[in-house]
Coordinates of C-alpha atoms in Angstrom, one line a residue:
M22 CA 0.8 0.7 -97.5
E23 CA -0.7 4.0 -98.0
A24 CA 2.4 5.9 -96.1
I25 CA 4.7 4.2 -98.5
E26 CA 2.7 5.4 -101.5
E27 CA 2.6 8.9 -100.0
S28 CA 6.4 8.8 -99.9
L29 CA 6.7 7.8 -103.5
E30 CA 4.5 10.8 -105.0
C31 CA 5.8 13.7 -106.6
P32 CA 5.0 17.1 -104.9
V33 CA 4.1 18.8 -108.2
C34 CA 1.8 16.4 -109.9
Q35 CA 1.0 14.6 -106.6
D36 CA 1.3 11.2 -108.5
V37 CA 3.7 8.3 -108.2
F38 CA 7.1 9.4 -109.6
T39 CA 8.0 8.9 -113.0
D40 CA 11.9 9.0 -113.7
P41 CA 12.3 10.3 -110.1
V42 CA 15.4 12.9 -109.7
T43 CA 16.8 13.9 -106.4
L44 CA 17.7 17.7 -105.8
P45 CA 20.7 18.8 -103.7
C46 CA 18.4 19.6 -101.0
G47 CA 17.0 16.2 -100.9
H48 CA 13.5 16.7 -102.1
N49 CA 12.4 14.3 -105.1
F50 CA 10.2 15.1 -108.4
C51 CA 9.5 13.8 -111.6
L52 CA 12.0 14.6 -114.3
S53 CA 9.4 16.0 -116.5
C54 CA 7.8 18.1 -113.6
I55 CA 10.9 19.8 -112.3
R56 CA 11.5 20.9 -115.8
T57 CA 8.2 22.1 -116.3
V58 CA 8.5 24.2 -113.1
W59 CA 12.1 25.8 -114.3
E60 CA 10.8 26.3 -117.7
T61 CA 10.4 30.0 -118.9
D62 CA 11.4 32.4 -121.8
D63 CA 14.5 34.1 -122.4
S64 CA 13.2 37.5 -121.3
N65 CA 12.4 36.7 -117.9
K66 CA 14.7 33.7 -116.7
V67 CA 14.0 32.5 -113.5
P68 CA 17.0 30.8 -111.2
L69 CA 16.8 27.4 -110.4
F70 CA 15.1 26.7 -107.0
C71 CA 13.3 23.8 -105.2
P72 CA 9.6 24.2 -105.2
E73 CA 9.5 22.4 -101.7
C74 CA 12.1 24.4 -99.5
R75 CA 12.6 27.5 -102.1
V76 CA 16.3 26.8 -102.0
L77 CA 18.4 28.4 -105.0
L78 CA 20.4 25.9 -107.0
A79 CA 23.5 26.0 -109.2
S80 CA 22.4 27.0 -112.7
D81 CA 24.5 24.2 -114.2
L82 CA 23.0 21.6 -112.2
T83 CA 22.8 18.4 -114.0
L84 CA 19.5 16.0 -113.2
E85 CA 20.3 12.5 -112.8
I86 CA 17.3 9.7 -112.3
N87 CA 17.6 8.3 -108.7
A88 CA 17.8 4.4 -109.7
S89 CA 17.2 3.4 -106.0
L90 CA 13.9 5.4 -105.8
Q91 CA 13.1 4.3 -109.3
A92 CA 13.2 0.7 -108.0
K93 CA 10.8 1.1 -105.2
V94 CA 8.3 3.0 -107.5
K95 CA 8.6 -0.2 -109.8
D96 CA 7.8 -2.4 -106.7
I97 CA 4.7 -0.4 -105.7
A98 CA 3.7 0.9 -109.2
P99 CA 5.1 -1.4 -112.0
D100 CA 3.1 0.5 -114.7
K101 CA 5.3 3.8 -114.1
T102 CA 8.3 2.2 -115.4
A103 CA 6.8 1.3 -118.6
P104 CA 7.7 3.3 -121.9
A105 CA 6.0 6.6 -122.2
E106 CA 4.1 5.5 -125.0
M107 CA 2.5 2.6 -122.9
Q108 CA 1.9 4.6 -119.8
T109 CA -1.9 5.5 -118.9
A110 CA -2.3 8.9 -117.3
S111 CA -3.2 9.1 -113.6
P112 CA -6.9 9.4 -113.0
N113 CA -6.1 12.2 -110.5
R114 CA -3.9 13.9 -113.0
E115 CA -6.4 13.5 -116.1
S116 CA -9.5 14.6 -114.0
K117 CA -7.9 17.4 -112.2
F118 CA -5.1 18.9 -114.4
S119 CA -5.3 17.6 -118.1
T120 CA -8.1 20.0 -119.2
I121 CA -6.8 23.3 -117.4
N122 CA -3.5 24.7 -118.7
C123 CA -1.5 27.5 -117.3
D124 CA -2.7 30.9 -119.0
H125 CA 0.8 32.5 -118.6
C126 CA 2.7 29.6 -120.4
I127 CA 1.8 30.4 -124.2
E128 CA 4.5 28.5 -126.1
T129 CA 4.8 25.3 -124.1
P130 CA 1.4 24.5 -122.4
S131 CA 1.7 23.6 -118.7
V132 CA -0.6 22.0 -116.3
A133 CA -2.4 24.4 -114.1
I134 CA -2.5 23.5 -110.4
R135 CA -3.9 26.8 -109.1
T136 CA -6.2 29.7 -110.1
C137 CA -5.6 33.4 -109.1
L138 CA -9.0 35.1 -108.7
T139 CA -7.5 38.7 -108.7
C140 CA -6.0 37.8 -112.1
D141 CA -8.7 35.8 -113.5
A142 CA -5.8 33.2 -114.8
S143 CA -4.9 29.5 -114.1
L144 CA -1.3 29.0 -112.9
C145 CA 1.2 26.3 -113.1
Q146 CA 3.7 25.5 -110.4
A147 CA 6.2 28.0 -111.4
H148 CA 3.8 30.7 -111.8
A149 CA 2.0 29.9 -108.4
L150 CA 5.4 30.2 -106.9
L151 CA 6.0 33.4 -108.5
H152 CA 2.9 34.9 -107.0
Q153 CA 4.2 33.8 -103.6
Q154 CA 7.5 35.5 -104.3
R155 CA 6.8 38.7 -105.7
S156 CA 5.4 41.1 -103.1
A157 CA 3.0 42.8 -105.8
L158 CA 1.3 39.5 -106.4
R159 CA 1.1 38.0 -102.8
E160 CA -2.2 39.9 -102.1
H161 CA -3.7 38.2 -104.7
T162 CA -6.5 35.5 -103.7
V163 CA -5.1 32.2 -105.0
V164 CA -7.4 29.1 -104.8
E165 CA -7.5 25.4 -106.1
V166 CA -7.6 25.2 -109.8
T167 CA -10.9 25.7 -111.5
K168 CA -12.2 25.9 -115.1
D169 CA -14.7 28.8 -114.2
P170 CA -13.1 31.5 -111.9
L171 CA -16.1 33.7 -112.2
S172 CA -18.3 31.0 -110.4
L173 CA -16.2 32.1 -107.3
K174 CA -16.9 36.0 -107.9
C175 CA -19.9 38.0 -107.8
R176 CA -22.0 37.8 -110.7
E177 CA -23.3 41.4 -110.8
H178 CA -20.0 43.1 -110.0
R179 CA -17.6 40.6 -111.0
E180 CA -15.5 41.3 -107.7
E181 CA -14.2 38.6 -105.2
L182 CA -16.7 37.4 -102.7
K183 CA -15.1 38.4 -99.5
L184 CA -17.8 39.1 -97.4
F185 CA -20.9 36.9 -95.9
C186 CA -24.2 38.5 -95.7
M187 CA -25.8 37.5 -92.2
E188 CA -29.2 38.5 -93.1
E189 CA -29.7 36.3 -96.4
K190 CA -27.1 33.8 -95.6
T191 CA -24.9 34.3 -98.9
L192 CA -21.6 35.3 -100.1
V193 CA -21.3 38.7 -101.4
C194 CA -18.6 41.3 -102.7
C195 CA -17.7 44.6 -100.9
L196 CA -19.9 46.5 -103.9
C197 CA -22.9 44.5 -103.0
V198 CA -22.8 45.7 -99.2
L199 CA -22.0 49.3 -100.2
V200 CA -24.4 50.0 -103.4
G201 CA -25.7 46.6 -104.4
T202 CA -28.8 44.6 -103.3
H203 CA -27.4 43.9 -100.0
K204 CA -26.7 47.5 -99.0
N205 CA -27.3 48.1 -95.2
H206 CA -27.3 44.4 -94.5
K207 CA -25.0 43.2 -91.7
A208 CA -22.0 41.2 -93.3
A209 CA -19.1 39.6 -91.8
Q210 CA -15.8 38.7 -93.1
L211 CA -15.5 34.9 -94.5
H212 CA -13.3 33.7 -91.5
E213 CA -15.7 35.5 -88.9
A214 CA -18.7 33.8 -90.6
C215 CA -17.0 30.3 -91.0
A216 CA -16.2 30.7 -87.2
N217 CA -19.8 31.7 -86.6
F218 CA -21.1 28.6 -88.3
K219 CA -18.5 26.3 -87.2
S220 CA -19.4 27.4 -83.6
I221 CA -23.2 26.7 -84.5
L222 CA -22.3 23.4 -86.2
E223 CA -20.3 22.3 -83.1
A224 CA -23.3 23.3 -80.7
T225 CA -25.7 21.3 -83.1
M226 CA -23.1 18.4 -83.0
D227 CA -23.2 18.4 -79.1
Q228 CA -27.0 18.6 -79.3
L229 CA -27.2 15.7 -81.7
L230 CA -24.6 13.5 -79.5
K231 CA -26.7 14.5 -76.5
R232 CA -29.8 13.3 -78.2
R233 CA -28.0 10.1 -79.6
A234 CA -26.9 9.5 -76.0
E235 CA -30.5 10.0 -74.8
A236 CA -31.9 7.8 -77.6
E237 CA -29.3 5.0 -76.7
H238 CA -30.2 5.4 -72.9
A239 CA -34.2 5.3 -74.0
I240 CA -33.3 2.0 -76.2
K241 CA -31.2 0.1 -73.0
D242 CA -34.4 1.1 -71.0
L243 CA -36.7 -0.2 -73.6
E244 CA -34.7 -3.3 -73.6
S245 CA -34.7 -3.5 -69.9
F246 CA -38.5 -3.1 -70.2
Y247 CA -38.8 -5.7 -72.8
A248 CA -36.7 -8.1 -70.6
E249 CA -38.7 -7.5 -67.4
T250 CA -42.0 -7.9 -69.6
V251 CA -40.9 -11.4 -70.9
K252 CA -39.9 -12.2 -67.6
S253 CA -43.1 -10.8 -66.0
A254 CA -45.0 -12.8 -68.8
A255 CA -43.3 -15.9 -68.1
H256 CA -44.0 -15.5 -64.5
F257 CA -47.8 -14.9 -65.0
R258 CA -48.0 -17.6 -67.5
E259 CA -46.8 -20.0 -64.6
R260 CA -48.8 -18.7 -62.2
I261 CA -52.1 -18.8 -64.5
S262 CA -51.1 -22.3 -65.5
D263 CA -50.6 -23.2 -61.9
K264 CA -54.0 -21.8 -61.0
Y265 CA -55.7 -23.8 -63.8
S266 CA -53.9 -26.9 -62.7
R267 CA -55.2 -26.3 -59.2
I268 CA -58.9 -25.8 -60.6
R269 CA -58.3 -29.0 -62.7
A270 CA -57.4 -30.8 -59.7
V271 CA -60.4 -29.2 -57.6
L272 CA -62.7 -30.5 -60.3
D273 CA -61.2 -33.8 -61.0
G274 CA -61.1 -34.5 -57.1
D275 CA -64.9 -33.4 -56.8
E276 CA -65.8 -35.6 -59.9
R277 CA -63.9 -38.4 -58.2
L278 CA -65.7 -38.0 -54.9
M279 CA -69.0 -37.8 -56.4
M280 CA -68.4 -41.1 -58.4
Q281 CA -67.4 -42.8 -55.3
I282 CA -70.2 -41.8 -53.6
I283 CA -72.6 -43.0 -56.5
D284 CA -70.4 -46.2 -56.7
A285 CA -70.6 -46.5 -52.9
E286 CA -74.3 -46.2 -52.8
E287 CA -74.6 -48.7 -55.8
A288 CA -72.7 -51.0 -53.8
Y289 CA -74.6 -50.6 -50.5
M290 CA -77.9 -50.7 -52.2
T291 CA -77.1 -54.0 -54.2
E292 CA -75.9 -55.4 -50.7
W293 CA -79.1 -54.2 -49.1
L294 CA -81.4 -55.5 -52.0
E295 CA -79.5 -58.8 -51.9
T296 CA -80.3 -59.2 -48.0
Q297 CA -83.9 -58.3 -48.6
R298 CA -83.9 -60.9 -51.3
C299 CA -82.9 -63.4 -49.1
M300 CA -85.1 -62.4 -46.2
M301 CA -88.1 -62.5 -48.8
E302 CA -87.2 -65.9 -50.0
A303 CA -86.9 -67.2 -46.4
Q304 CA -90.4 -65.5 -45.9
I305 CA -91.9 -66.9 -48.8
E306 CA -90.5 -70.4 -48.0
E307 CA -92.1 -69.8 -44.5
I308 CA -95.2 -69.0 -46.1
N309 CA -95.5 -71.8 -48.3
N310 CA -95.0 -74.1 -45.3
L311 CA -97.6 -72.2 -43.5
R312 CA -99.9 -72.6 -46.5
A313 CA -99.3 -76.4 -46.6
T314 CA -100.3 -76.9 -43.0
S315 CA -103.0 -74.4 -42.8
K316 CA -104.9 -71.9 -45.3
S317 CA -106.6 -70.2 -42.1
L318 CA -103.0 -69.5 -40.7
L319 CA -102.1 -68.1 -44.4
Q320 CA -105.1 -65.9 -44.2
E321 CA -104.1 -64.6 -40.8
T322 CA -100.6 -63.7 -41.7
N323 CA -100.5 -60.2 -43.3
D324 CA -97.4 -60.0 -45.5
L325 CA -98.7 -56.9 -47.6
Q326 CA -97.6 -54.1 -45.3
F327 CA -94.2 -55.8 -44.8
L328 CA -93.6 -55.6 -48.5
Q329 CA -95.0 -52.1 -48.8
E330 CA -92.3 -51.0 -46.4
V331 CA -89.6 -52.8 -48.5
D332 CA -90.8 -51.2 -51.4
Q333 CA -90.5 -47.8 -50.0
H334 CA -86.9 -48.2 -49.2
L335 CA -86.2 -49.4 -52.7
C336 CA -87.8 -46.5 -54.3
D337 CA -86.7 -43.5 -52.6
P338 CA -82.6 -43.1 -53.5
E339 CA -82.1 -39.9 -51.6
K340 CA -78.5 -40.4 -51.5
L341 CA -78.3 -40.0 -55.3
R342 CA -80.5 -37.2 -55.5
T343 CA -78.3 -35.4 -53.0
V344 CA -75.2 -36.1 -55.1
E345 CA -76.8 -34.7 -58.2
R346 CA -78.0 -31.7 -56.3
L347 CA -74.5 -31.0 -55.1
V348 CA -73.1 -31.3 -58.6
D349 CA -75.7 -28.8 -59.6
D350 CA -74.8 -26.4 -56.9
L351 CA -71.0 -26.6 -58.2
A352 CA -72.5 -26.1 -61.7
V353 CA -74.3 -22.7 -60.5
A354 CA -71.1 -21.6 -58.6
L355 CA -69.0 -22.1 -61.6
S356 CA -71.4 -20.5 -64.1
Q357 CA -71.1 -17.2 -62.1
H358 CA -67.3 -16.9 -63.6
F359 CA -67.4 -19.4 -66.9
P360 CA -67.5 -18.9 -69.6
R361 CA -65.3 -15.6 -69.1
I362 CA -65.3 -12.7 -71.9
W363 CA -62.3 -14.1 -73.6
S364 CA -64.1 -17.3 -74.2
Y365 CA -65.7 -15.3 -76.8
L366 CA -62.7 -13.9 -78.3
S367 CA -62.5 -13.8 -82.2
S368 CA -60.3 -12.2 -84.8
P369 CA -62.5 -10.4 -87.7
S370 CA -60.8 -9.5 -90.9
L371 CA -61.3 -5.8 -92.5
D372 CA -63.1 -5.7 -95.5
S373 CA -61.3 -3.3 -97.9
S374 CA -64.1 -2.9 -100.3
T375 CA -65.9 -1.0 -97.5
A376 CA -62.9 1.3 -96.9
H377 CA -63.2 5.1 -97.4
P378 CA -60.7 5.9 -100.0
K379 CA -58.5 8.2 -97.6
V380 CA -57.8 5.0 -95.4
E381 CA -55.7 2.2 -96.3
I382 CA -56.0 -1.6 -95.1
S383 CA -52.9 -3.8 -94.4
Q384 CA -52.3 -7.1 -96.5
D385 CA -53.4 -9.3 -93.4
S386 CA -56.5 -7.3 -93.2
K387 CA -55.7 -6.6 -89.5
Q388 CA -54.6 -2.9 -89.8
V389 CA -56.3 0.1 -91.1
Y390 CA -54.2 3.4 -91.5
W391 CA -54.9 6.9 -92.5
R392 CA -53.7 7.0 -96.1
Q393 CA -50.5 9.5 -96.8
Q394 CA -52.2 12.9 -97.9
P395 CA -50.6 16.2 -98.8
A396 CA -50.3 18.6 -95.8
S397 CA -52.7 21.1 -97.4
D398 CA -55.2 18.4 -98.0
S399 CA -55.1 17.0 -94.4
L400 CA -55.5 20.3 -92.8
N401 CA -59.1 20.5 -94.6
H402 CA -60.6 17.6 -92.3
Q403 CA -61.4 17.2 -88.7
P404 CA -60.3 14.5 -86.7
Y405 CA -63.7 13.3 -85.7
D406 CA -65.2 12.2 -89.1
S407 CA -66.9 8.9 -88.7
Q408 CA -67.0 8.5 -92.6
Y409 CA -63.1 7.8 -92.8
S410 CA -64.1 4.0 -91.6
V411 CA -63.9 0.3 -92.6
L412 CA -66.1 -2.6 -91.8
T413 CA -65.1 -6.3 -91.2
K414 CA -66.0 -9.1 -93.4
D415 CA -68.1 -10.8 -90.8
S416 CA -71.5 -9.7 -89.5
F417 CA -73.3 -10.7 -86.4
T418 CA -77.1 -11.3 -85.8
T419 CA -77.2 -13.5 -82.9
G420 CA -75.0 -15.0 -80.0
H421 CA -72.0 -13.7 -77.9
H422 CA -69.1 -12.1 -79.9
Y423 CA -65.8 -10.5 -78.5
W424 CA -63.1 -8.9 -80.2
E425 CA -60.2 -6.4 -79.3
V426 CA -58.7 -3.6 -81.0
I427 CA -55.1 -2.2 -80.2
V428 CA -55.1 1.7 -80.2
Q429 CA -51.7 2.1 -78.1
D430 CA -50.8 5.8 -78.0
K431 CA -53.1 7.3 -80.9
P432 CA -54.4 10.5 -80.0
Y433 CA -57.7 10.0 -82.1
W434 CA -59.5 7.2 -83.1
L435 CA -63.4 5.8 -83.4
I436 CA -64.1 2.2 -82.9
G437 CA -67.8 0.5 -82.7
M438 CA -70.5 -1.3 -84.6
T439 CA -72.9 -0.4 -87.4
T440 CA -75.5 -2.1 -89.7
E441 CA -74.7 -3.3 -93.1
L442 CA -74.5 -1.4 -96.3
A443 CA -77.8 -0.7 -97.9
D444 CA -76.4 -1.6 -101.1
K445 CA -72.9 -2.8 -101.6
N446 CA -73.2 -2.0 -105.3
A447 CA -74.3 1.6 -104.4
N448 CA -72.1 4.7 -105.5
V449 CA -69.4 5.9 -103.1
D450 CA -71.4 8.6 -101.5
V451 CA -74.1 6.3 -100.3
R452 CA -71.5 4.0 -99.0
R453 CA -69.9 6.8 -97.1
C454 CA -73.1 7.9 -95.6
S455 CA -73.7 4.2 -94.4
L456 CA -70.7 4.5 -92.2
D457 CA -71.5 7.7 -90.7
V458 CA -72.5 7.8 -86.9
N459 CA -76.2 7.6 -86.9
N460 CA -79.2 5.9 -85.1
T461 CA -77.9 2.4 -86.3
S462 CA -74.3 2.7 -85.1
W463 CA -72.8 2.9 -81.5
C464 CA -69.2 4.0 -81.0
I465 CA -66.7 5.0 -78.6
Y466 CA -64.4 8.0 -79.7
H467 CA -61.1 9.2 -78.3
G468 CA -59.9 12.7 -79.1
D469 CA -56.6 13.8 -77.2
G470 CA -57.4 12.2 -74.0
Q471 CA -61.3 12.6 -74.0
Y472 CA -63.5 9.7 -74.4
L473 CA -67.0 10.1 -75.8
A474 CA -69.8 7.4 -76.3
C475 CA -71.7 8.1 -79.5
H476 CA -74.9 7.3 -80.9
D477 CA -77.2 9.1 -83.4
T478 CA -76.7 12.7 -82.6
Q479 CA -76.1 12.0 -78.8
E480 CA -72.5 12.2 -77.3
K481 CA -71.8 11.3 -73.6
Q482 CA -68.5 12.1 -72.0
L483 CA -66.9 9.0 -70.3
H484 CA -64.6 9.4 -67.0
V485 CA -61.8 6.9 -67.7
G486 CA -59.3 6.3 -64.9
R487 CA -56.4 5.6 -67.2
R488 CA -55.3 5.6 -70.7
V489 CA -56.8 2.9 -72.7
R490 CA -54.3 1.0 -74.7
K491 CA -56.5 -1.9 -76.0
V492 CA -60.4 -1.5 -76.5
G493 CA -62.6 -4.7 -76.0
V494 CA -65.9 -5.0 -77.7
L495 CA -68.5 -7.4 -76.3
A496 CA -71.7 -8.0 -78.3
N497 CA -74.4 -10.2 -76.4
L498 CA -77.0 -10.0 -78.9
Q499 CA -79.4 -12.1 -77.0
K500 CA -80.0 -9.3 -74.4
G501 CA -79.4 -6.3 -77.0
E502 CA -76.0 -5.3 -75.2
L503 CA -73.1 -3.7 -76.6
S504 CA -70.4 -3.1 -74.2
F505 CA -66.9 -1.6 -74.4
Y506 CA -64.0 -2.5 -72.1
D507 CA -60.4 -1.6 -71.2
S508 CA -59.4 -5.2 -72.2
D509 CA -56.2 -5.1 -70.3
S510 CA -58.1 -4.8 -67.0
L511 CA -61.6 -5.9 -68.1
T512 CA -62.9 -2.5 -66.9
L513 CA -66.3 -1.5 -68.2
L514 CA -66.1 1.9 -70.2
H515 CA -69.7 2.1 -71.6
S516 CA -72.7 -0.2 -72.5
F517 CA -75.3 0.5 -75.1
C518 CA -78.6 -1.0 -75.3
V519 CA -78.9 -2.2 -79.0
Q520 CA -82.2 -2.6 -80.5
C521 CA -81.6 -3.9 -84.1
T522 CA -82.6 -6.9 -86.0
K523 CA -80.1 -6.3 -89.0
P524 CA -76.8 -7.5 -89.2
L525 CA -74.2 -5.6 -87.3
Y526 CA -70.6 -4.9 -88.5
P527 CA -67.6 -4.0 -86.4
M528 CA -66.4 -0.7 -87.5
L529 CA -62.9 1.0 -87.2
N530 CA -61.8 4.7 -88.1
P531 CA -58.3 5.5 -87.6
C532 CA -59.2 9.3 -88.0
I533 CA -57.1 11.8 -90.0
D534 CA -53.1 12.2 -89.4
V535 CA -51.8 15.9 -89.2
N536 CA -48.1 16.4 -89.0
G537 CA -47.5 12.6 -88.6
L538 CA -49.0 12.8 -84.9
N539 CA -52.0 10.2 -85.7
K540 CA -50.3 8.1 -88.2
Q541 CA -50.3 5.0 -86.0
P542 CA -52.7 2.1 -87.1
L543 CA -55.8 0.6 -85.5
T544 CA -54.9 -3.3 -85.2
L545 CA -57.4 -6.0 -84.8
F546 CA -55.9 -8.3 -82.0
W547 CA -55.7 -11.7 -82.8
I548 CA -54.3 -15.1 -81.3
T549 CA -53.2 -18.4 -83.0
D550 CA -55.7 -21.0 -82.6
T551 CA -53.6 -24.1 -80.9

């Protein structure tokens, strides 16, 4: 459809034909446009010619409207065949030509389509062709029509901008290079500068394409890694579930065995007691018979010793004590591994009221960022400044507590515990001081690959085998221990001896961000309670 519309456009006004006419050479024009091209004063008559192929035409040429072409125009653009007073000006013609007229057409204004910078004049189609035909005018610089030709010239010397200053990267005229502000500067012709910048742009484009290819390849690697991670997680989930199923099966089987032993012992003891009861009844009957015949015989018969032996068997359930001892042994064996660290896993929330003004808390109170600061302001701070911290809403005074903080690839961070604020209604300076590293705070600091254990004024460098991406903190307040782990491998990083009776708060410090290198947040790890 666009190709058809282009074939129905006038080469002069570049709009759909209005009353199209066909010249003997075969080219088509609007009737008004070709007349405008041929119009000139009597003192300087121009022979008739085709603006497209420049073929000279007969001076008595009669122009007739091409009915077939006009019918095609009507099918594509019916508005073009409406009466002249009903037609609406073309948007292109209105915006591009209506406000600029030819400076050489005085009596009959014509639409300008080009601008000559040498003449400082706007040209219609006819005068633009004259610039091309006359040898004296061919060297003039003709550009697209513009209202302000001076904007394309040097503002200082009013000369054409024919050179490009390579040092200041700007367009200049010849006088600028000879006697002006760009004197002794290296300058190049416009086509050379364009070629140079195009080559740079092409090289840049090649680099961008290469980087995009690398990024796409990295994305594919990430997708592959994600798929492998999901697959691996499913595999580990299945294996762990199977292990717990086996553990439960062992425990259930052991429990059933112990219950069966107790049931069997109960059955055997009941049967033995029934036997003993029958024996005792028989003996009592025999004794009664003997008493009836002779009291002396009763005195000679000693049943007390026999009854004592029977009572000893009844009051010594050694089998039951053995079963209980075996269960206790199992409990002791399991207590060496249960409960695990993760059994104490909790997910505290951050308290925005305790946050330093230069840090920002997420809406879910699980992340803390370094607030965006001007570059000049950020450079005035050191990464290791423990005052840029935030506390959690919950405090701990007793028991076991464990939480994890995701640090990923942050080059700077500080994580630990500290005592509560002396006065939550205190001014900002007092609150900041309470969040500092002091004798009531215990922290692990990471700075560009180095790990430090910090308490009061003491710093101890830690030897960590691999990059920690998730820090686990275990507070065993009964023993007064605070331990930091690489939570992925449960490898102990450092343990503090905590002798403090005040409530303790988890503390997070994302450290400052310079040039976007430490903008990642510290994130409290949490799980959904199912």
